[in-house]
Structures are given as structure tokens and as C-alpha cells.
Amino acid sequence: MRVVSMSEQSASIVWFDLVERLGEIERQRLIEAGLRPLPVRNITEAVTLAPSVDRVVVRPVDDTVVIAELRKRFAQLPRKPALIARIDRDRFELAVQAMRDGADNVIPADDFSTTTWRARPRAAVAAPSDSRSRRWRRRSARCRKPEP
């Protein structure tokens, strides 16, 4: 019996697509990239599975309310998965809004390349504005001129 190493095991990801179901070809591409998609139908199912995966993939329809809601609910979890938004290439404004509302990464909805999906995103540790603010305060404190 062959022992499967950790690197050969597939990682589960929550797959929450509000536009269309995950097709068999796309599912196979994700499996080739070492991922096992767990399709969910609603936010509650996504949040329930979130602590056991390293990323939650969501594809919103016309707004990013679902992304903001997931980010809010993930804040209460001890282990926060990365939140990945899949956005159509012609919806640039929606992609920008997804990042503002808490997506850790945005990828094109039609991109199922193994290179894209093998990349390991990191979940946000702090809200972007908080980290930028702390970084600015540290830098400004170092750059102050001594008072005479």
C-alpha cells in the first residue's frame, strides 16, 4: 500500500457560485490543481465549512454584498480562510469593489488554469485600512525630526 504524502493530498475549497453550477470540466481542472471543490448553496453552508478549508471561492452576481457578509462572519472564526472572488473579465468595477469589501484575491471567472489555482492565497489578517494605518504611524514616527 502506497502512502500519500501531504503534498499529494488535495485541499478542500468551498465553492460558492451564485451565477452557475460548477461544470465537470472545471471541476476536473481544479482536481488537477490539487483542489477538491465543495459546492455550497448559501452563506450559512459556506460559513459552516469555512474553518475546515484554506479558501472560500465566491462568484457574486451584480454586487459584492455576499463578500462583505462572508468577511463579517469569518471575523468570528478562530481560523479564517482566504476569500477568493471570481469575477467576469468585463466587470472591473465589481472586482475593485470585491477587494474593498474584503476579498483577499480576485481572479477571472473563466480562469481554470492549474497555475492560478495552485497559488496559495493568504487570508487577510487585519482589515487593509488598519494595517496601512499602523504602517504609516510606524514610518512617520521614525521619520520625525528631533525637536530642538
mmCIF file with all atom_site columns, C-alpha atoms in Angstrom:
data_model
loop_
_atom_site.group_PDB
_atom_site.id
_atom_site.type_symbol
_atom_site.label_atom_id
_atom_site.label_alt_id
_atom_site.label_comp_id
_atom_site.label_asym_id
_atom_site.label_entity_id
_atom_site.label_seq_id
_atom_site.pdbx_PDB_ins_code
_atom_site.Cartn_x
_atom_site.Cartn_y
_atom_site.Cartn_z
_atom_site.occupancy
_atom_site.B_iso_or_equiv
_atom_site.pdbx_formal_charge
_atom_site.auth_seq_id
_atom_site.auth_comp_id
_atom_site.auth_asym_id
_atom_site.auth_atom_id
_atom_site.pdbx_PDB_model_num
ATOM 1   C CA . MET A 1 1   ? 0.000   0.000  0.000   1.00 0.00 ? 1   MET A CA 1
ATOM 2   C CA . ARG A 1 2   ? 1.392   3.380  -1.063  1.00 0.00 ? 2   ARG A CA 1
ATOM 3   C CA . VAL A 1 3   ? 1.372   6.183  1.498   1.00 0.00 ? 3   VAL A CA 1
ATOM 4   C CA . VAL A 1 4   ? 0.157   9.509  0.132   1.00 0.00 ? 4   VAL A CA 1
ATOM 5   C CA . SER A 1 5   ? 2.262   12.487 1.201   1.00 0.00 ? 5   SER A CA 1
ATOM 6   C CA . MET A 1 6   ? 0.724   15.730 2.422   1.00 0.00 ? 6   MET A CA 1
ATOM 7   C CA . SER A 1 7   ? 1.781   17.480 -0.781  1.00 0.00 ? 7   SER A CA 1
ATOM 8   C CA . GLU A 1 8   ? -0.110  14.912 -2.858  1.00 0.00 ? 8   GLU A CA 1
ATOM 9   C CA . GLN A 1 9   ? -3.331  15.230 -0.897  1.00 0.00 ? 9   GLN A CA 1
ATOM 10  C CA . SER A 1 10  ? -5.969  17.529 -2.260  1.00 0.00 ? 10  SER A CA 1
ATOM 11  C CA . ALA A 1 11  ? -7.068  20.553 -0.285  1.00 0.00 ? 11  ALA A CA 1
ATOM 12  C CA . SER A 1 12  ? -10.763 21.209 0.030   1.00 0.00 ? 12  SER A CA 1
ATOM 13  C CA . ILE A 1 13  ? -12.137 24.573 -1.012  1.00 0.00 ? 13  ILE A CA 1
ATOM 14  C CA . VAL A 1 14  ? -15.638 25.911 -0.518  1.00 0.00 ? 14  VAL A CA 1
ATOM 15  C CA . TRP A 1 15  ? -17.167 26.715 -3.922  1.00 0.00 ? 15  TRP A CA 1
ATOM 16  C CA . PHE A 1 16  ? -19.986 29.271 -3.731  1.00 0.00 ? 16  PHE A CA 1
ATOM 17  C CA . ASP A 1 17  ? -21.052 30.318 -7.234  1.00 0.00 ? 17  ASP A CA 1
ATOM 18  C CA . LEU A 1 18  ? -24.180 32.463 -7.451  1.00 0.00 ? 18  LEU A CA 1
ATOM 19  C CA . VAL A 1 19  ? -24.085 32.536 -11.271 1.00 0.00 ? 19  VAL A CA 1
ATOM 20  C CA . GLU A 1 20  ? -23.801 28.921 -12.409 1.00 0.00 ? 20  GLU A CA 1
ATOM 21  C CA . ARG A 1 21  ? -23.079 25.426 -11.155 1.00 0.00 ? 21  ARG A CA 1
ATOM 22  C CA . LEU A 1 22  ? -19.566 24.055 -11.300 1.00 0.00 ? 22  LEU A CA 1
ATOM 23  C CA . GLY A 1 23  ? -19.217 22.095 -14.544 1.00 0.00 ? 23  GLY A CA 1
ATOM 24  C CA . GLU A 1 24  ? -17.497 18.737 -14.773 1.00 0.00 ? 24  GLU A CA 1
ATOM 25  C CA . ILE A 1 25  ? -14.634 20.074 -16.921 1.00 0.00 ? 25  ILE A CA 1
ATOM 26  C CA . GLU A 1 26  ? -13.962 22.910 -14.471 1.00 0.00 ? 26  GLU A CA 1
ATOM 27  C CA . ARG A 1 27  ? -14.191 20.513 -11.523 1.00 0.00 ? 27  ARG A CA 1
ATOM 28  C CA . GLN A 1 28  ? -11.595 18.265 -13.181 1.00 0.00 ? 28  GLN A CA 1
ATOM 29  C CA . ARG A 1 29  ? -9.260  21.235 -13.718 1.00 0.00 ? 29  ARG A CA 1
ATOM 30  C CA . LEU A 1 30  ? -9.489  22.103 -10.016 1.00 0.00 ? 30  LEU A CA 1
ATOM 31  C CA . ILE A 1 31  ? -8.759  18.497 -9.076  1.00 0.00 ? 31  ILE A CA 1
ATOM 32  C CA . GLU A 1 32  ? -5.710  18.560 -11.386 1.00 0.00 ? 32  GLU A CA 1
ATOM 33  C CA . ALA A 1 33  ? -4.555  21.624 -9.458  1.00 0.00 ? 33  ALA A CA 1
ATOM 34  C CA . GLY A 1 34  ? -4.774  19.632 -6.218  1.00 0.00 ? 34  GLY A CA 1
ATOM 35  C CA . LEU A 1 35  ? -8.087  21.051 -5.013  1.00 0.00 ? 35  LEU A CA 1
ATOM 36  C CA . ARG A 1 36  ? -11.337 19.380 -4.059  1.00 0.00 ? 36  ARG A CA 1
ATOM 37  C CA . PRO A 1 37  ? -14.259 21.796 -4.519  1.00 0.00 ? 37  PRO A CA 1
ATOM 38  C CA . LEU A 1 38  ? -17.101 21.566 -2.012  1.00 0.00 ? 38  LEU A CA 1
ATOM 39  C CA . PRO A 1 39  ? -20.099 23.280 -3.660  1.00 0.00 ? 39  PRO A CA 1
ATOM 40  C CA . VAL A 1 40  ? -22.454 25.166 -1.334  1.00 0.00 ? 40  VAL A CA 1
ATOM 41  C CA . ARG A 1 41  ? -25.782 26.871 -1.989  1.00 0.00 ? 41  ARG A CA 1
ATOM 42  C CA . ASN A 1 42  ? -25.846 29.645 0.607   1.00 0.00 ? 42  ASN A CA 1
ATOM 43  C CA . ILE A 1 43  ? -23.823 31.748 3.037   1.00 0.00 ? 43  ILE A CA 1
ATOM 44  C CA . THR A 1 44  ? -24.680 29.543 6.005   1.00 0.00 ? 44  THR A CA 1
ATOM 45  C CA . GLU A 1 45  ? -23.240 26.445 4.326   1.00 0.00 ? 45  GLU A CA 1
ATOM 46  C CA . ALA A 1 46  ? -20.123 28.402 3.294   1.00 0.00 ? 46  ALA A CA 1
ATOM 47  C CA . VAL A 1 47  ? -19.537 29.660 6.843   1.00 0.00 ? 47  VAL A CA 1
ATOM 48  C CA . THR A 1 48  ? -20.132 26.197 8.314   1.00 0.00 ? 48  THR A CA 1
ATOM 49  C CA . LEU A 1 49  ? -17.427 24.646 6.106   1.00 0.00 ? 49  LEU A CA 1
ATOM 50  C CA . ALA A 1 50  ? -15.041 27.635 6.222   1.00 0.00 ? 50  ALA A CA 1
ATOM 51  C CA . PRO A 1 51  ? -12.996 26.596 9.298   1.00 0.00 ? 51  PRO A CA 1
ATOM 52  C CA . SER A 1 52  ? -12.038 23.303 7.638   1.00 0.00 ? 52  SER A CA 1
ATOM 53  C CA . VAL A 1 53  ? -10.682 24.770 4.362   1.00 0.00 ? 53  VAL A CA 1
ATOM 54  C CA . ASP A 1 54  ? -7.920  27.186 3.431   1.00 0.00 ? 54  ASP A CA 1
ATOM 55  C CA . ARG A 1 55  ? -10.042 29.176 0.973   1.00 0.00 ? 55  ARG A CA 1
ATOM 56  C CA . VAL A 1 56  ? -13.609 30.042 0.109   1.00 0.00 ? 56  VAL A CA 1
ATOM 57  C CA . VAL A 1 57  ? -14.272 30.859 -3.535  1.00 0.00 ? 57  VAL A CA 1
ATOM 58  C CA . VAL A 1 58  ? -17.306 33.018 -4.279  1.00 0.00 ? 58  VAL A CA 1
ATOM 59  C CA . ARG A 1 59  ? -18.724 34.356 -7.525  1.00 0.00 ? 59  ARG A CA 1
ATOM 60  C CA . PRO A 1 60  ? -21.161 37.210 -6.925  1.00 0.00 ? 60  PRO A CA 1
ATOM 61  C CA . VAL A 1 61  ? -23.853 38.267 -9.396  1.00 0.00 ? 61  VAL A CA 1
ATOM 62  C CA . ASP A 1 62  ? -24.227 42.065 -9.533  1.00 0.00 ? 62  ASP A CA 1
ATOM 63  C CA . ASP A 1 63  ? -22.872 43.325 -6.226  1.00 0.00 ? 63  ASP A CA 1
ATOM 64  C CA . THR A 1 64  ? -20.462 42.286 -3.514  1.00 0.00 ? 64  THR A CA 1
ATOM 65  C CA . VAL A 1 65  ? -22.867 42.094 -0.591  1.00 0.00 ? 65  VAL A CA 1
ATOM 66  C CA . VAL A 1 66  ? -22.156 38.368 -0.255  1.00 0.00 ? 66  VAL A CA 1
ATOM 67  C CA . ILE A 1 67  ? -18.406 39.044 0.010   1.00 0.00 ? 67  ILE A CA 1
ATOM 68  C CA . ALA A 1 68  ? -18.881 41.662 2.722   1.00 0.00 ? 68  ALA A CA 1
ATOM 69  C CA . GLU A 1 69  ? -21.205 39.311 4.616   1.00 0.00 ? 69  GLU A CA 1
ATOM 70  C CA . LEU A 1 70  ? -18.778 36.392 4.392   1.00 0.00 ? 70  LEU A CA 1
ATOM 71  C CA . ARG A 1 71  ? -15.892 38.589 5.581   1.00 0.00 ? 71  ARG A CA 1
ATOM 72  C CA . LYS A 1 72  ? -18.012 39.779 8.517   1.00 0.00 ? 72  LYS A CA 1
ATOM 73  C CA . ARG A 1 73  ? -18.890 36.221 9.511   1.00 0.00 ? 73  ARG A CA 1
ATOM 74  C CA . PHE A 1 74  ? -15.318 34.978 9.038   1.00 0.00 ? 74  PHE A CA 1
ATOM 75  C CA . ALA A 1 75  ? -14.168 37.582 11.565  1.00 0.00 ? 75  ALA A CA 1
ATOM 76  C CA . GLN A 1 76  ? -15.791 35.461 14.280  1.00 0.00 ? 76  GLN A CA 1
ATOM 77  C CA . LEU A 1 77  ? -13.941 32.279 13.264  1.00 0.00 ? 77  LEU A CA 1
ATOM 78  C CA . PRO A 1 78  ? -10.750 31.193 15.029  1.00 0.00 ? 78  PRO A CA 1
ATOM 79  C CA . ARG A 1 79  ? -9.238  30.097 11.686  1.00 0.00 ? 79  ARG A CA 1
ATOM 80  C CA . LYS A 1 80  ? -10.032 32.388 8.768   1.00 0.00 ? 80  LYS A CA 1
ATOM 81  C CA . PRO A 1 81  ? -9.841  31.035 5.225   1.00 0.00 ? 81  PRO A CA 1
ATOM 82  C CA . ALA A 1 82  ? -8.766  33.182 2.297   1.00 0.00 ? 82  ALA A CA 1
ATOM 83  C CA . LEU A 1 83  ? -11.737 34.693 0.478   1.00 0.00 ? 83  LEU A CA 1
ATOM 84  C CA . ILE A 1 84  ? -11.342 34.489 -3.307  1.00 0.00 ? 84  ILE A CA 1
ATOM 85  C CA . ALA A 1 85  ? -13.739 36.312 -5.643  1.00 0.00 ? 85  ALA A CA 1
ATOM 86  C CA . ARG A 1 86  ? -14.321 35.044 -9.180  1.00 0.00 ? 86  ARG A CA 1
ATOM 87  C CA . ILE A 1 87  ? -15.379 37.964 -11.370 1.00 0.00 ? 87  ILE A CA 1
ATOM 88  C CA . ASP A 1 88  ? -16.099 38.136 -15.117 1.00 0.00 ? 88  ASP A CA 1
ATOM 89  C CA . ARG A 1 89  ? -13.279 39.874 -17.003 1.00 0.00 ? 89  ARG A CA 1
ATOM 90  C CA . ASP A 1 90  ? -15.567 42.648 -18.240 1.00 0.00 ? 90  ASP A CA 1
ATOM 91  C CA . ARG A 1 91  ? -16.699 43.563 -14.697 1.00 0.00 ? 91  ARG A CA 1
ATOM 92  C CA . PHE A 1 92  ? -13.684 45.568 -13.499 1.00 0.00 ? 92  PHE A CA 1
ATOM 93  C CA . GLU A 1 93  ? -15.732 47.771 -11.153 1.00 0.00 ? 93  GLU A CA 1
ATOM 94  C CA . LEU A 1 94  ? -17.147 44.683 -9.450  1.00 0.00 ? 94  LEU A CA 1
ATOM 95  C CA . ALA A 1 95  ? -13.622 43.304 -8.999  1.00 0.00 ? 95  ALA A CA 1
ATOM 96  C CA . VAL A 1 96  ? -12.463 46.531 -7.356  1.00 0.00 ? 96  VAL A CA 1
ATOM 97  C CA . GLN A 1 97  ? -15.498 46.544 -5.074  1.00 0.00 ? 97  GLN A CA 1
ATOM 98  C CA . ALA A 1 98  ? -14.862 42.901 -4.155  1.00 0.00 ? 98  ALA A CA 1
ATOM 99  C CA . MET A 1 99  ? -11.386 43.819 -2.911  1.00 0.00 ? 99  MET A CA 1
ATOM 100 C CA . ARG A 1 100 ? -12.783 46.770 -0.969  1.00 0.00 ? 100 ARG A CA 1
ATOM 101 C CA . ASP A 1 101 ? -15.373 44.524 0.649   1.00 0.00 ? 101 ASP A CA 1
ATOM 102 C CA . GLY A 1 102 ? -12.828 42.009 1.869   1.00 0.00 ? 102 GLY A CA 1
ATOM 103 C CA . ALA A 1 103 ? -11.803 39.603 -0.890  1.00 0.00 ? 103 ALA A CA 1
ATOM 104 C CA . ASP A 1 104 ? -8.192  38.516 -0.437  1.00 0.00 ? 104 ASP A CA 1
ATOM 105 C CA . ASN A 1 105 ? -7.834  37.929 -4.150  1.00 0.00 ? 105 ASN A CA 1
ATOM 106 C CA . VAL A 1 106 ? -9.857  38.353 -7.349  1.00 0.00 ? 106 VAL A CA 1
ATOM 107 C CA . ILE A 1 107 ? -9.447  36.043 -10.306 1.00 0.00 ? 107 ILE A CA 1
ATOM 108 C CA . PRO A 1 108 ? -11.220 35.931 -13.673 1.00 0.00 ? 108 PRO A CA 1
ATOM 109 C CA . ALA A 1 109 ? -14.307 33.729 -13.530 1.00 0.00 ? 109 ALA A CA 1
ATOM 110 C CA . ASP A 1 110 ? -13.222 31.824 -16.643 1.00 0.00 ? 110 ASP A CA 1
ATOM 111 C CA . ASP A 1 111 ? -9.680  31.077 -15.405 1.00 0.00 ? 111 ASP A CA 1
ATOM 112 C CA . PHE A 1 112 ? -9.306  27.411 -14.503 1.00 0.00 ? 112 PHE A CA 1
ATOM 113 C CA . SER A 1 113 ? -5.586  27.123 -15.200 1.00 0.00 ? 113 SER A CA 1
ATOM 114 C CA . THR A 1 114 ? -3.682  24.959 -12.757 1.00 0.00 ? 114 THR A CA 1
ATOM 115 C CA . THR A 1 115 ? -1.133  27.753 -12.277 1.00 0.00 ? 115 THR A CA 1
ATOM 116 C CA . THR A 1 116 ? -3.799  30.114 -10.966 1.00 0.00 ? 116 THR A CA 1
ATOM 117 C CA . TRP A 1 117 ? -5.387  27.582 -8.659  1.00 0.00 ? 117 TRP A CA 1
ATOM 118 C CA . ARG A 1 118 ? -2.155  26.128 -7.265  1.00 0.00 ? 118 ARG A CA 1
ATOM 119 C CA . ALA A 1 119 ? -1.164  29.511 -5.878  1.00 0.00 ? 119 ALA A CA 1
ATOM 120 C CA . ARG A 1 120 ? -1.798  29.593 -2.134  1.00 0.00 ? 120 ARG A CA 1
ATOM 121 C CA . PRO A 1 121 ? -3.521  32.824 -1.131  1.00 0.00 ? 121 PRO A CA 1
ATOM 122 C CA . ARG A 1 122 ? -3.190  34.113 2.410   1.00 0.00 ? 122 ARG A CA 1
ATOM 123 C CA . ALA A 1 123 ? -6.236  35.246 4.302   1.00 0.00 ? 123 ALA A CA 1
ATOM 124 C CA . ALA A 1 124 ? -6.232  38.844 5.420   1.00 0.00 ? 124 ALA A CA 1
ATOM 125 C CA . VAL A 1 125 ? -5.019  39.140 8.997   1.00 0.00 ? 125 VAL A CA 1
ATOM 126 C CA . ALA A 1 126 ? -6.342  42.637 9.566   1.00 0.00 ? 126 ALA A CA 1
ATOM 127 C CA . ALA A 1 127 ? -8.554  44.964 7.653   1.00 0.00 ? 127 ALA A CA 1
ATOM 128 C CA . PRO A 1 128 ? -6.481  46.721 4.960   1.00 0.00 ? 128 PRO A CA 1
ATOM 129 C CA . SER A 1 129 ? -7.141  50.179 6.377   1.00 0.00 ? 129 SER A CA 1
ATOM 130 C CA . ASP A 1 130 ? -5.953  49.081 9.836   1.00 0.00 ? 130 ASP A CA 1
ATOM 131 C CA . SER A 1 131 ? -2.663  47.663 8.591   1.00 0.00 ? 131 SER A CA 1
ATOM 132 C CA . ARG A 1 132 ? -1.987  50.662 6.342   1.00 0.00 ? 132 ARG A CA 1
ATOM 133 C CA . SER A 1 133 ? -2.711  52.996 9.234   1.00 0.00 ? 133 SER A CA 1
ATOM 134 C CA . ARG A 1 134 ? -0.333  51.155 11.586  1.00 0.00 ? 134 ARG A CA 1
ATOM 135 C CA . ARG A 1 135 ? 2.385   51.044 8.931   1.00 0.00 ? 135 ARG A CA 1
ATOM 136 C CA . TRP A 1 136 ? 2.021   54.790 8.296   1.00 0.00 ? 136 TRP A CA 1
ATOM 137 C CA . ARG A 1 137 ? 2.214   55.596 12.016  1.00 0.00 ? 137 ARG A CA 1
ATOM 138 C CA . ARG A 1 138 ? 5.394   53.500 12.388  1.00 0.00 ? 138 ARG A CA 1
ATOM 139 C CA . ARG A 1 139 ? 7.018   55.170 9.390   1.00 0.00 ? 139 ARG A CA 1
ATOM 140 C CA . SER A 1 140 ? 6.004   58.656 10.410  1.00 0.00 ? 140 SER A CA 1
ATOM 141 C CA . ALA A 1 141 ? 7.350   58.074 13.928  1.00 0.00 ? 141 ALA A CA 1
ATOM 142 C CA . ARG A 1 142 ? 10.743  57.030 12.511  1.00 0.00 ? 142 ARG A CA 1
ATOM 143 C CA . CYS A 1 143 ? 10.878  59.998 10.137  1.00 0.00 ? 143 CYS A CA 1
ATOM 144 C CA . ARG A 1 144 ? 10.160  62.739 12.640  1.00 0.00 ? 144 ARG A CA 1
ATOM 145 C CA . LYS A 1 145 ? 12.883  65.272 13.122  1.00 0.00 ? 145 LYS A CA 1
ATOM 146 C CA . PRO A 1 146 ? 14.116  65.681 16.673  1.00 0.00 ? 146 PRO A CA 1
ATOM 147 C CA . GLU A 1 147 ? 12.808  68.829 18.281  1.00 0.00 ? 147 GLU A CA 1
ATOM 148 C CA . PRO A 1 148 ? 15.478  71.425 19.215  1.00 0.00 ? 148 PRO A CA 1
#
